[in-house]
Amino acid sequence: MPFWLTNLAAAFFGMRLRHFVLATQFGMLPASFAFAFAGSGLDDIIARHEKQHAECLATGRSGCAVDFDPKSLLTPELMIALGILGVLALIPIAIKFWRGRNAEEGKQ
């Protein structure tokens, strides 16, 4: 769901500002951390490619191209960030599963 629509719904239904700010921070903090971690990993990859390009130019070669290898994206930082995002995406599914399971146990 788009953030702007969530913000409008919170205002429309009269959610208190304090609760809105706390819930927004609590909900967005894990994903923000994962995106920042992924960005840091991408920054390291870009810096490494730039360093290789600069070293190539320093040797006097003329055909120095920045080669992009998809395998270079498989860094520990990016894999951890993608793992965190995957876990965050599964949390609503797990909550729904456990709620349904608890409701079935309550009926018995």
GROMACS .gro file of C-alpha atoms in nm:
model
  108
    1MET     CA    1   0.000   0.000   0.000
    2PRO     CA    2   0.142   0.343  -0.084
    3PHE     CA    3   0.266   0.546   0.212
    4TRP     CA    4   0.071   0.854   0.111
    5LEU     CA    5  -0.256   0.657   0.117
    6THR     CA    6  -0.174   0.521   0.462
    7ASN     CA    7  -0.102   0.874   0.583
    8LEU     CA    8  -0.434   0.999   0.447
    9ALA     CA    9  -0.622   0.710   0.607
   10ALA     CA   10  -0.462   0.781   0.945
   11ALA     CA   11  -0.571   1.146   0.926
   12PHE     CA   12  -0.917   1.055   0.796
   13PHE     CA   13  -0.983   0.813   1.082
   14GLY     CA   14  -0.858   1.057   1.346
   15MET     CA   15  -0.543   0.880   1.458
   16ARG     CA   16  -0.358   1.078   1.723
   17LEU     CA   17  -0.032   1.236   1.607
   18ARG     CA   18   0.176   1.072   1.880
   19HIS     CA   19   0.050   0.723   1.791
   20PHE     CA   20   0.094   0.793   1.421
   21VAL     CA   21   0.457   0.904   1.464
   22LEU     CA   22   0.545   0.610   1.689
   23ALA     CA   23   0.379   0.355   1.463
   24THR     CA   24   0.541   0.506   1.153
   25GLN     CA   25   0.886   0.495   1.309
   26PHE     CA   26   0.837   0.142   1.439
   27GLY     CA   27   0.709   0.021   1.103
   28MET     CA   28   0.963   0.195   0.881
   29LEU     CA   29   1.281   0.153   1.088
   30PRO     CA   30   1.364  -0.209   0.991
   31ALA     CA   31   1.314  -0.149   0.618
   32SER     CA   32   1.508   0.177   0.634
   33PHE     CA   33   1.796  -0.008   0.800
   34ALA     CA   34   1.792  -0.276   0.531
   35PHE     CA   35   1.786  -0.020   0.248
   36ALA     CA   36   2.072   0.178   0.407
   37PHE     CA   37   2.274  -0.142   0.450
   38ALA     CA   38   2.211  -0.235   0.086
   39GLY     CA   39   2.310   0.114  -0.027
   40SER     CA   40   2.632   0.088   0.168
   41GLY     CA   41   2.708  -0.242  -0.002
   42LEU     CA   42   2.640  -0.093  -0.345
   43ASP     CA   43   2.863   0.203  -0.260
   44ASP     CA   44   3.148  -0.037  -0.182
   45ILE     CA   45   3.097  -0.215  -0.515
   46ILE     CA   46   3.095   0.112  -0.710
   47ALA     CA   47   3.406   0.235  -0.528
   48ARG     CA   48   3.585  -0.092  -0.608
   49HIS     CA   49   3.498  -0.061  -0.980
   50GLU     CA   50   3.610   0.303  -0.985
   51LYS     CA   51   3.940   0.207  -0.820
   52GLN     CA   52   4.001  -0.066  -1.079
   53HIS     CA   53   3.923   0.182  -1.358
   54ALA     CA   54   4.158   0.443  -1.212
   55GLU     CA   55   4.436   0.184  -1.174
   56CYS     CA   56   4.387   0.081  -1.537
   57LEU     CA   57   4.410   0.442  -1.653
   58ALA     CA   58   4.720   0.498  -1.435
   59THR     CA   59   4.904   0.220  -1.618
   60GLY     CA   60   4.854   0.409  -1.944
   61ARG     CA   61   4.619   0.166  -2.114
   62SER     CA   62   4.362   0.317  -2.346
   63GLY     CA   63   4.085   0.058  -2.345
   64CYS     CA   64   3.989   0.092  -1.979
   65ALA     CA   65   3.621   0.020  -1.950
   66VAL     CA   66   3.423  -0.022  -1.634
   67ASP     CA   67   3.303  -0.379  -1.653
   68PHE     CA   68   2.994  -0.472  -1.459
   69ASP     CA   69   2.975  -0.829  -1.344
   70PRO     CA   70   2.645  -0.936  -1.184
   71LYS     CA   71   2.843  -1.165  -0.953
   72SER     CA   72   2.996  -0.855  -0.794
   73LEU     CA   73   2.655  -0.784  -0.639
   74LEU     CA   74   2.676  -1.098  -0.426
   75THR     CA   75   2.847  -0.926  -0.135
   76PRO     CA   76   2.772  -1.014   0.227
   77GLU     CA   77   2.618  -0.670   0.288
   78LEU     CA   78   2.372  -0.702   0.000
   79MET     CA   79   2.283  -1.060   0.084
   80ILE     CA   80   2.215  -0.963   0.449
   81ALA     CA   81   2.005  -0.665   0.338
   82LEU     CA   82   1.802  -0.881   0.100
   83GLY     CA   83   1.759  -1.140   0.376
   84ILE     CA   84   1.630  -0.873   0.615
   85LEU     CA   85   1.384  -0.748   0.353
   86GLY     CA   86   1.270  -1.106   0.289
   87VAL     CA   87   1.207  -1.165   0.660
   88LEU     CA   88   1.020  -0.835   0.686
   89ALA     CA   89   0.801  -0.937   0.392
   90LEU     CA   90   0.719  -1.268   0.562
   91ILE     CA   91   0.619  -1.116   0.899
   92PRO     CA   92   0.257  -1.036   0.797
   93ILE     CA   93   0.215  -1.387   0.656
   94ALA     CA   94   0.350  -1.542   0.977
   95ILE     CA   95   0.123  -1.326   1.194
   96LYS     CA   96  -0.180  -1.425   0.987
   97PHE     CA   97  -0.083  -1.792   1.012
   98TRP     CA   98  -0.038  -1.779   1.391
   99ARG     CA   99  -0.362  -1.586   1.440
  100GLY     CA  100  -0.553  -1.846   1.238
  101ARG     CA  101  -0.386  -2.126   1.429
  102ASN     CA  102  -0.471  -1.970   1.765
  103ALA     CA  103  -0.831  -1.914   1.656
  104GLU     CA  104  -0.863  -2.282   1.564
  105GLU     CA  105  -0.721  -2.390   1.901
  106GLY     CA  106  -0.965  -2.159   2.078
  107LYS     CA  107  -1.262  -2.324   1.905
  108GLN     CA  108  -1.165  -2.671   2.019
   0.00000   0.00000   0.00000
